[in-house]
CSV table of C-alpha atoms and ligand atoms in Angstrom, one decimal:
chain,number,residue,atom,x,y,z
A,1,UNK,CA,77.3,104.0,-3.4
A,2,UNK,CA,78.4,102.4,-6.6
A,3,UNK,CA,76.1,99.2,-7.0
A,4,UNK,CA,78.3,96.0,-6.9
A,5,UNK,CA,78.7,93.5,-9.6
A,6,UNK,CA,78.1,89.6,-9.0
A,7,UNK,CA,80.7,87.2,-10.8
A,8,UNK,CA,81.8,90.4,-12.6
A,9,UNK,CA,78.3,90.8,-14.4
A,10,UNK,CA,76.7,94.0,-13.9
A,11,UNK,CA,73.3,94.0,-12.7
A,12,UNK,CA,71.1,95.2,-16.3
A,13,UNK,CA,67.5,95.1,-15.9
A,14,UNK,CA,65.4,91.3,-16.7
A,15,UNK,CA,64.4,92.4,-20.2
A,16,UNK,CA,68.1,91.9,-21.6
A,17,UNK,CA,67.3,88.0,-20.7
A,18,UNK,CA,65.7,85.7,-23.8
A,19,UNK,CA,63.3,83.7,-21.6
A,20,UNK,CA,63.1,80.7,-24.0
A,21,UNK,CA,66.7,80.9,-25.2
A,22,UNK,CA,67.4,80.2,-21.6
A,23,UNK,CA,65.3,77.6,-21.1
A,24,UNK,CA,66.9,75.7,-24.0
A,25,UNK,CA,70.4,76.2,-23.1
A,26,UNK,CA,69.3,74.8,-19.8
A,27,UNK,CA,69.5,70.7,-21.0
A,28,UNK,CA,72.8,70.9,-22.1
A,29,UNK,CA,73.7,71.1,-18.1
A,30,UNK,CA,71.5,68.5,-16.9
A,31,UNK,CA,69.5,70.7,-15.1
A,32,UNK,CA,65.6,72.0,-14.6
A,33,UNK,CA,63.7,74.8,-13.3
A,34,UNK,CA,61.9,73.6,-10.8
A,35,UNK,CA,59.3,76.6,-11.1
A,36,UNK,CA,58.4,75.2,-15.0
A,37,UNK,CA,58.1,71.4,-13.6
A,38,UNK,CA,55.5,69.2,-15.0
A,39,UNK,CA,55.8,65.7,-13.6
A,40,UNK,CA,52.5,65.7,-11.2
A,41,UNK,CA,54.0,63.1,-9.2
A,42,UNK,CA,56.9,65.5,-7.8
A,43,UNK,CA,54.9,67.6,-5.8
A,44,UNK,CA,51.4,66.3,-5.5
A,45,UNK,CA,48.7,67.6,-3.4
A,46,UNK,CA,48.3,63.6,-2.6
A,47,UNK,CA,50.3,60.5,-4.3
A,48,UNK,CA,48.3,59.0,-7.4
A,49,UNK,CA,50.2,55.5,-7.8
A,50,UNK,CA,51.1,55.1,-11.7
A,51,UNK,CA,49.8,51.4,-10.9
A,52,UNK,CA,45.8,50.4,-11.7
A,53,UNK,CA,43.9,48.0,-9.8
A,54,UNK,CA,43.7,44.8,-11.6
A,55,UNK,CA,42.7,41.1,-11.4
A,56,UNK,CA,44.9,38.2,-13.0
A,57,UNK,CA,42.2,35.5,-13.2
A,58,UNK,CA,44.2,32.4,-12.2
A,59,UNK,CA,41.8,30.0,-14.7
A,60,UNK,CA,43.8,32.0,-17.6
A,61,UNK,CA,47.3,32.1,-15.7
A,62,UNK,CA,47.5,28.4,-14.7
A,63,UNK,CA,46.8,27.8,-18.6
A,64,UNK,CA,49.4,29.7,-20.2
A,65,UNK,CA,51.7,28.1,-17.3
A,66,UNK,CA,50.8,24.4,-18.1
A,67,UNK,CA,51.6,25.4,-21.6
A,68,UNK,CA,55.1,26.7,-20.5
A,69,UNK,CA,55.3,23.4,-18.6
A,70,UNK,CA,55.8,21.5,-22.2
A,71,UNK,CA,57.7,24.5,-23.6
A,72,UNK,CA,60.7,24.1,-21.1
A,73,UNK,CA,61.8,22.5,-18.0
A,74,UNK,CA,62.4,23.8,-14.6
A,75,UNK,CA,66.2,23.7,-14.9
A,76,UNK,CA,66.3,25.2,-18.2
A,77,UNK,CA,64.1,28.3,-16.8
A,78,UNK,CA,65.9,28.2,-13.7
A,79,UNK,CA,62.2,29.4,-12.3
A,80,UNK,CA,59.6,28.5,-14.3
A,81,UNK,CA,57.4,31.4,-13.4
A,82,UNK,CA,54.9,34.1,-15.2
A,83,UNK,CA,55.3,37.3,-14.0
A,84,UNK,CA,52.2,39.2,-13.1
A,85,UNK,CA,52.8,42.6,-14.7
A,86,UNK,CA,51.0,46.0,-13.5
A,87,UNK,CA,49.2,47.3,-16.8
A,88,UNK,CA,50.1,51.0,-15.2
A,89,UNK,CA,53.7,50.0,-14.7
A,90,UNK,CA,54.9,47.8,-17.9
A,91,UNK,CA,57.4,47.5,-19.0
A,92,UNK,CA,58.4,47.2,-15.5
A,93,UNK,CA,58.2,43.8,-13.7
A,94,UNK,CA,56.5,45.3,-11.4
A,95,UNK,CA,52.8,43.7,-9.7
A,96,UNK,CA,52.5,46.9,-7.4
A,97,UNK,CA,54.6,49.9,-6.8
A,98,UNK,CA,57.2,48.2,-4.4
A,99,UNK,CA,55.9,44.3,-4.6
A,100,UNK,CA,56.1,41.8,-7.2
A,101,UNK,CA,54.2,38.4,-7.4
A,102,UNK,CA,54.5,35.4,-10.0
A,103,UNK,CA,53.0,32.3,-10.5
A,104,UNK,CA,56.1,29.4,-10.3
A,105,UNK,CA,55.2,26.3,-11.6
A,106,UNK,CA,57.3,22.9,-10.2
A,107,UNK,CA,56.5,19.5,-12.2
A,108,UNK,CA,56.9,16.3,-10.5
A,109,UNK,CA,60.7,15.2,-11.0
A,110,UNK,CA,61.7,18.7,-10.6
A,111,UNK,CA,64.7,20.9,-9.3
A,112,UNK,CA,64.2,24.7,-9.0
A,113,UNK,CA,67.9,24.8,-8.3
A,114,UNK,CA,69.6,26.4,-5.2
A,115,UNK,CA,70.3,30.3,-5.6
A,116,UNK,CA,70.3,33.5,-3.4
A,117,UNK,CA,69.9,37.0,-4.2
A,118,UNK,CA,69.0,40.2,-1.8
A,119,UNK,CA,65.7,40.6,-2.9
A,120,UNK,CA,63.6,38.9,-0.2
A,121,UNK,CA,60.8,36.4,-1.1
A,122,UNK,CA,58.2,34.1,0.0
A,123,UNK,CA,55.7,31.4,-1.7
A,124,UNK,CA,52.2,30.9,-1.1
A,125,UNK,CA,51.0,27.7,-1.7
A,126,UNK,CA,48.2,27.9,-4.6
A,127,UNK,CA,47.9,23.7,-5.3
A,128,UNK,CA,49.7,20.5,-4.8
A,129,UNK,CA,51.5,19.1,-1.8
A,130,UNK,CA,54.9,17.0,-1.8
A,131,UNK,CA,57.2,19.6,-2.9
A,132,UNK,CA,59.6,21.3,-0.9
A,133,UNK,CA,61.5,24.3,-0.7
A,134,UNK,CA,64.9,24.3,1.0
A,135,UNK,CA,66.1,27.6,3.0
A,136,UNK,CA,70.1,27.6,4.6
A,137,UNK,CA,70.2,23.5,4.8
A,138,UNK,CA,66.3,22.9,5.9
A,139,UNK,CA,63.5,21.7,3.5
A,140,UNK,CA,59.8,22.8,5.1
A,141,UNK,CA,57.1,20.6,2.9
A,142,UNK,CA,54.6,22.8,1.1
A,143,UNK,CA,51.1,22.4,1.2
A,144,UNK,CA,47.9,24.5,0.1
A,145,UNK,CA,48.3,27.5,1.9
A,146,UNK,CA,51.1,27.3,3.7
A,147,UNK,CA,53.5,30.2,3.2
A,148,UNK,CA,57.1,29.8,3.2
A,149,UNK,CA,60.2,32.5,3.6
A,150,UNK,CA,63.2,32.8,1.5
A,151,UNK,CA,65.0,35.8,2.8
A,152,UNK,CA,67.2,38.0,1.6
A,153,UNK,CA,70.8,36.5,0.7
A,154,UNK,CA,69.2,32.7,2.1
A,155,UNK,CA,69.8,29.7,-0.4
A,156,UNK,CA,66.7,28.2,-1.6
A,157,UNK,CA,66.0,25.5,-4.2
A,158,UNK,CA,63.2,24.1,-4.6
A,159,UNK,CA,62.3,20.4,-5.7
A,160,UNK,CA,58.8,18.3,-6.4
A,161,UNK,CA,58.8,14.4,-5.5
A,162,UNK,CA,55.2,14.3,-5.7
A,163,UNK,CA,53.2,13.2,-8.7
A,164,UNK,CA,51.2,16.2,-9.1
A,165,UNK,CA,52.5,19.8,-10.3
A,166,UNK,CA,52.9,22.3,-8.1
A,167,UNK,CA,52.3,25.8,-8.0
A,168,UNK,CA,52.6,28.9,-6.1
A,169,UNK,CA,52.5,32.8,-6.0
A,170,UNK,CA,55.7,33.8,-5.0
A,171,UNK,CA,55.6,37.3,-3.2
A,172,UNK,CA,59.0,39.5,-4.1
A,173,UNK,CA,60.4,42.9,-3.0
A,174,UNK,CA,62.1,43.0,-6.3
A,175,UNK,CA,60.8,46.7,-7.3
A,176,UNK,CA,61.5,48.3,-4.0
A,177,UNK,CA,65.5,46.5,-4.3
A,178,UNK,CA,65.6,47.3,-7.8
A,179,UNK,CA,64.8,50.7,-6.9
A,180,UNK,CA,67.6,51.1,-4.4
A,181,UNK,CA,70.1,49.6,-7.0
A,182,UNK,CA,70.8,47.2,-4.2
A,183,UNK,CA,70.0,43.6,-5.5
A,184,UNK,CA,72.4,41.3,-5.8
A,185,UNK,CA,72.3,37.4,-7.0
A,186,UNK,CA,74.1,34.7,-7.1
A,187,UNK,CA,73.8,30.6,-8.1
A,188,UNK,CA,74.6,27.9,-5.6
A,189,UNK,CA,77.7,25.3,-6.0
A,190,UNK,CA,75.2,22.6,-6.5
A,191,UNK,CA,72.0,22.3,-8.0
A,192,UNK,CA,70.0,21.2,-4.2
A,193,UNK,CA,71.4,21.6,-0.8
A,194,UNK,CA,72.5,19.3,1.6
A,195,UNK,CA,70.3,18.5,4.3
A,196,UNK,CA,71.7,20.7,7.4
A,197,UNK,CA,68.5,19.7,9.8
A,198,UNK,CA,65.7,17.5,9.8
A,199,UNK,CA,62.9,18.6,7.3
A,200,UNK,CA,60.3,21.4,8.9
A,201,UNK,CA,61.9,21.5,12.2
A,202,UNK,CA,62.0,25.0,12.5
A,203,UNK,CA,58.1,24.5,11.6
A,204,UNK,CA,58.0,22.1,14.7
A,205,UNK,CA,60.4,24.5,17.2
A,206,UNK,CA,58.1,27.6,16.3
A,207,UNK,CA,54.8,25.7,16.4
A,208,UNK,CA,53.1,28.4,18.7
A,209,UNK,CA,53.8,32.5,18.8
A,210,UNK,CA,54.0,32.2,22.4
A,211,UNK,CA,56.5,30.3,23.1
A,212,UNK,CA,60.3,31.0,21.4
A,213,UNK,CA,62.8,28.5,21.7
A,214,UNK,CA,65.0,30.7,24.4
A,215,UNK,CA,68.9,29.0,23.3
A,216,UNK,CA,67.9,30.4,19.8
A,217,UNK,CA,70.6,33.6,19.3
A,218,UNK,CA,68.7,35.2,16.0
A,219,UNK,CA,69.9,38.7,14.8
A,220,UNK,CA,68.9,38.8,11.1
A,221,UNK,CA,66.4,41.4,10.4
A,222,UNK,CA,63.9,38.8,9.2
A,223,UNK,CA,61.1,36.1,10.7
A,224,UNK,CA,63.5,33.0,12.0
A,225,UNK,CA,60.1,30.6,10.7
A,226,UNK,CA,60.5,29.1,7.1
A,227,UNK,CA,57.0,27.9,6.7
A,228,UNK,CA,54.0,28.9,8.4
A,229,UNK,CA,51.7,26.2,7.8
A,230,UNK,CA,48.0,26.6,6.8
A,231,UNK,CA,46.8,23.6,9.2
A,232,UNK,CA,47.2,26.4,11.9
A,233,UNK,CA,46.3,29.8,10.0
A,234,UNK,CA,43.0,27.7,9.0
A,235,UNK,CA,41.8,26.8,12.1
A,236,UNK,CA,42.8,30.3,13.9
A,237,UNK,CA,40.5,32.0,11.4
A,238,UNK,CA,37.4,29.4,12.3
A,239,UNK,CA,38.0,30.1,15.4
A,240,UNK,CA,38.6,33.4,15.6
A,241,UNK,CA,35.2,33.7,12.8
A,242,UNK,CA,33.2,32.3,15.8
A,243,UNK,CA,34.2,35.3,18.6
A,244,UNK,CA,34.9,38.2,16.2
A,245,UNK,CA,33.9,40.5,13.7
A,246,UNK,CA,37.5,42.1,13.1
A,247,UNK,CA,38.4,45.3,11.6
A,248,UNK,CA,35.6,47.4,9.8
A,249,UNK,CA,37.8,47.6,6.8
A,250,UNK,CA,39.5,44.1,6.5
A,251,UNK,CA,37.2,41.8,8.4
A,252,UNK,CA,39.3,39.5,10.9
A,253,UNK,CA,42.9,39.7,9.8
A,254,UNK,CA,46.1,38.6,11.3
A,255,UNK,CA,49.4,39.6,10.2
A,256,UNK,CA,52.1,36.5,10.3
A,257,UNK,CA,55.1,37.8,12.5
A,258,UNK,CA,58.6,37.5,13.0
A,259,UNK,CA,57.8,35.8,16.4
A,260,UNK,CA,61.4,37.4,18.2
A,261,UNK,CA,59.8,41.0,17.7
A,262,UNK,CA,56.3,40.7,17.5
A,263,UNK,CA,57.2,42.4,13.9
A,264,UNK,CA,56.8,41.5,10.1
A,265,UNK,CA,57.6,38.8,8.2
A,266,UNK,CA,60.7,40.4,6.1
A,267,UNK,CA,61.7,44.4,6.8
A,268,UNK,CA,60.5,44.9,2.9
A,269,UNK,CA,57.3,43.0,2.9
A,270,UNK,CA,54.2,42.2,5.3
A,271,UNK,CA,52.4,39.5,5.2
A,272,UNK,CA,48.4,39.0,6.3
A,273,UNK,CA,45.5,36.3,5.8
A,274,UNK,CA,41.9,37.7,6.2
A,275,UNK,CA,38.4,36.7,6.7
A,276,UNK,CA,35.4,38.3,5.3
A,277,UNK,CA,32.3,36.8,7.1
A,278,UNK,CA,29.7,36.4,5.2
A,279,UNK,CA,28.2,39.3,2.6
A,280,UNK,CA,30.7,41.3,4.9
A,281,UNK,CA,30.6,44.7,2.9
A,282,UNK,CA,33.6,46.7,4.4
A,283,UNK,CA,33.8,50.5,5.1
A,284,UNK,CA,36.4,52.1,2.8
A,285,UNK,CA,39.2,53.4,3.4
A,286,UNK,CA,42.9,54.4,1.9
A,287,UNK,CA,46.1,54.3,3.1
A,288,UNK,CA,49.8,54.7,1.7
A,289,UNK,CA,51.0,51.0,1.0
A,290,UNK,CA,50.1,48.8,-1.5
A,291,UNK,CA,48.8,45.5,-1.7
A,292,UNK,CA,48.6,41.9,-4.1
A,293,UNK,CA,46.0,39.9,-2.8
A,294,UNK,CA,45.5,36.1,-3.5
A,295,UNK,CA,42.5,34.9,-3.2
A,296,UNK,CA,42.5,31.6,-0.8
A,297,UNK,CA,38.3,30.7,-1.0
A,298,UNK,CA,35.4,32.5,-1.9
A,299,UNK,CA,34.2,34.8,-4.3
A,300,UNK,CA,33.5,38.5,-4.1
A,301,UNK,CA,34.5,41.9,-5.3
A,302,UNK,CA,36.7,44.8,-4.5
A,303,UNK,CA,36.1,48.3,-5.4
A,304,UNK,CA,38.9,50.5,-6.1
A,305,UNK,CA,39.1,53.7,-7.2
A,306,UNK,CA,35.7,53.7,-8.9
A,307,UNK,CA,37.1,50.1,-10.4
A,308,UNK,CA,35.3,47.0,-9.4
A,309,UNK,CA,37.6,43.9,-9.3
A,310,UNK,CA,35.7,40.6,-9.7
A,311,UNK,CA,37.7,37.6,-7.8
A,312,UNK,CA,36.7,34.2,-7.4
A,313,UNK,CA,39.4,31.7,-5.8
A,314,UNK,CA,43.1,31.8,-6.7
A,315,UNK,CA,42.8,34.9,-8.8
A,316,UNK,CA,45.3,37.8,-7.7
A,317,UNK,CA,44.4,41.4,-7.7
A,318,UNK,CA,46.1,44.4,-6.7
A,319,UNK,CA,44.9,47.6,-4.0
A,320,UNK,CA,47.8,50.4,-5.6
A,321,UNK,CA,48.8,52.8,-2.6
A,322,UNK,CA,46.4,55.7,-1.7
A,323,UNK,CA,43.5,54.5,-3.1
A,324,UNK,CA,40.0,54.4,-2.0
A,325,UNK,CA,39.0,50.8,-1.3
A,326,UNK,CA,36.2,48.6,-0.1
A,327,UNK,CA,35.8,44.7,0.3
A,328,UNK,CA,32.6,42.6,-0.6
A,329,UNK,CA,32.0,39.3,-0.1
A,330,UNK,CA,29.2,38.4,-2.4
A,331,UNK,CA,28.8,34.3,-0.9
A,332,UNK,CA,27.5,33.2,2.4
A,333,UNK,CA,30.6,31.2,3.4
A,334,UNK,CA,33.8,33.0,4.2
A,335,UNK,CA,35.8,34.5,1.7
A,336,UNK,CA,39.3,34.4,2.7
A,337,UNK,CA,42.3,36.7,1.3
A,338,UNK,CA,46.4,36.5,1.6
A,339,UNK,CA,48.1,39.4,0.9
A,340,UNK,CA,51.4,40.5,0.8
A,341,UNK,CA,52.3,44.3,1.6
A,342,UNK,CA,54.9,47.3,1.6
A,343,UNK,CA,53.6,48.6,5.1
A,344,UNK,CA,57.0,47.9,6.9
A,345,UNK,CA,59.0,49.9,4.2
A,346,UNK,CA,56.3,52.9,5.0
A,347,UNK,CA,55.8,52.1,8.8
A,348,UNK,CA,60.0,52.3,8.8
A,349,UNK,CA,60.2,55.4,7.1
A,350,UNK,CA,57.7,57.2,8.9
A,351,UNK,CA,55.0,57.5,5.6
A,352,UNK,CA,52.0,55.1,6.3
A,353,UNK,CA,49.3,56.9,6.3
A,354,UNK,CA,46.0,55.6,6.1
A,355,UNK,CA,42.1,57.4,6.1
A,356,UNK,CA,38.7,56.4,6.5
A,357,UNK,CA,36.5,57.2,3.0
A,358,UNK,CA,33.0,57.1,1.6
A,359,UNK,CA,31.8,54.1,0.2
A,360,UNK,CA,31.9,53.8,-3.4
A,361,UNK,CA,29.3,51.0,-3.7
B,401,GTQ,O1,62.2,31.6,-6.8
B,401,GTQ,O2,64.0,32.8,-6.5
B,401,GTQ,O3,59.1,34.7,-9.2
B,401,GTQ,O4,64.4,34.9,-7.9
B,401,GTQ,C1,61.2,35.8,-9.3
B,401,GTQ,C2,62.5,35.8,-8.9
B,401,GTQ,C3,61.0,33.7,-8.1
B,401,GTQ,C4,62.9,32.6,-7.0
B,401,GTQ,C5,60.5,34.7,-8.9
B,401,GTQ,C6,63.1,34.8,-8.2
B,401,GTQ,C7,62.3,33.7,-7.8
């Protein structure tokens, strides 16, 4: 039998191929051979995040944002806010692989004026009280610790009528949209919105997880509650300090829910406040999400890939995905942690994946 021909090339033996001539002609098709491929993160034995653990002391950050406080108005910046950029991941705005955070600054007299973008955020309250932020016609007040949703595509301004600045960490999926090329953004008609509802009374309707308001028809894919106020997240964590020891690995944590499904906060972002008892030294572990943590009260250390993280309170520091991780609490009093996470994003997808690990200290 007459050996066939493919594409009217006759089969010649492999010597009559120039191995590197080839491999140059192959870029001006836009293509790769995958059997020469040398980014480690296409195929790894196990992901290494391009992000590094790091701490963003907030002594140092509240500085430089008290000096951007005299440099230019709220209005003028739209968001007066310093971006805490991952060292691993600049220039990126990016705090973690799919999570940003910043540190917004309001000054009495204020107007953070009324926008909406698909990106979905939240603010945790770092210092002052008398500010609100507005969310679809209905202003919750913010106070230390409280944390308050701005969904995606939901109007929020935000506006101070205290006499003291405020400031928060606001908590953004803006990597993970960025990512999917599926942000969009867009400024309000007016520059505050009109009062739809009295102030925090979704706050009031959703004042326990146990009982829903049963006339309520919700179907967004995101926590109905715009502020969940740290009166109540304070005094569940005494309480619960009293009965529990928690998790091995986080101490006694609670994740706020979206209380229709028992679910997260956002479908992007999860959202938890822990409690270290005292010189609590938890077992380590890793697991496929990421996390920025805000430190509420205390002081302690977390180690991370070999790295130790010193925080005290207010600083933020971020836990990249799939690394090795352990919590101490250096004080005799509590030390108590917000974080913000990518766990639904993971959960959704089918990826988390989390394993217990050695200490490292
Ligand atoms: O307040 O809407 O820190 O759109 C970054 C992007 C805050 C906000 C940020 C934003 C906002």
């Amino acid at each position: 039998m007459p050996r066939t021909s493919i594409d009217g090339i006759a089969p010649g033996p492999a010597a009559a191929i120039d191995a590197e001539q080839y491999y140059a002609g192959l870029d001006s098709f836009n293509v790769e051979p995958l059997w020469r491929n040398t980014d480690p993160r296409l195929l790894p034995a196990e992901p290494k995040s391009r992000a590094v653990p790091h701490v963003w002391r907030y002594q140092e950050v509240r500085a430089q944002l008290m000096t951007a406080g005299r440099l230019i108005s709220a209005e003028e910046a739209e968001r007066r806010v310093l971006m805490l950029i991952n060292p691993g991941l600049a220039p990126e705005v990016e705090t973690a692989n799919n999570l940003y955070a910043g540190i917004q600054l309001v000054l009495p007299g204020e107007i953070a004026p009324m926008h909406k973008h698909a990106a979905a955020a939240f603010r945790f309250v770092i210092e002052g009280s008398g500010a609100y932020t507005a969310v679809d016609g209905e202003r919750a007040h913010m106070r230390p610790g409280d944390i308050v949703l701005t969904p995606s595509w939901a109007w929020h301004d935000h506006g101070n009528f205290s006499d003291e600045p405020m400031v928060w960490m606001d908590g953004l999926d803006l990597p993970l949209i960025k990512k999917l090329e599926a942000n969009f953004f867009v400024n309000g008609p007016e520059r505050a919105q009109d009062e739809l509802r009295p102030a925090n009374s979704t706050e009031r309707l959703y004042a326990t997880s146990r009982l829903n308001p049963a006339w309520q028809t919700w179907d967004k894919p995101y926590s109905p509650v715009i502020n969940y106020p740290w009166s109540q997240t304070e005094q569940l964590l005494k309480t619960a300090l009293d009965d529990w020891s928690g998790s091995p690995t986080d101490g006694v944590i609670f994740e706020f829910t979206n209380p229709n499904s028992g679910g997260p906060i956002m479908p992007t972002m999860g959202a938890y406040i822990q409690a270290l008892p005292a010189r609590m030294h938890t077992q380590a572990h890793q697991h496929t999400s990421s996390a920025i943590y805000h430190v509420v009260r205390g002081r302690g250390r977390t180690v991370v890939d070999g790295t130790v993280l010193d925080w005290s309170e207010h600083d933020t520091f971020t836990v990249p995905g799939w690394s090795v991780h352990e919590h101490i609490n250096t004080e005799n009093e509590p030390a108590i942690l917000f974080s913000h996470t990518d766990i639904p994003v993971l959960k959704a997808l089918g990826f988390y994946w989390e394993r217990a690990c050695p200490r490292q200290a």
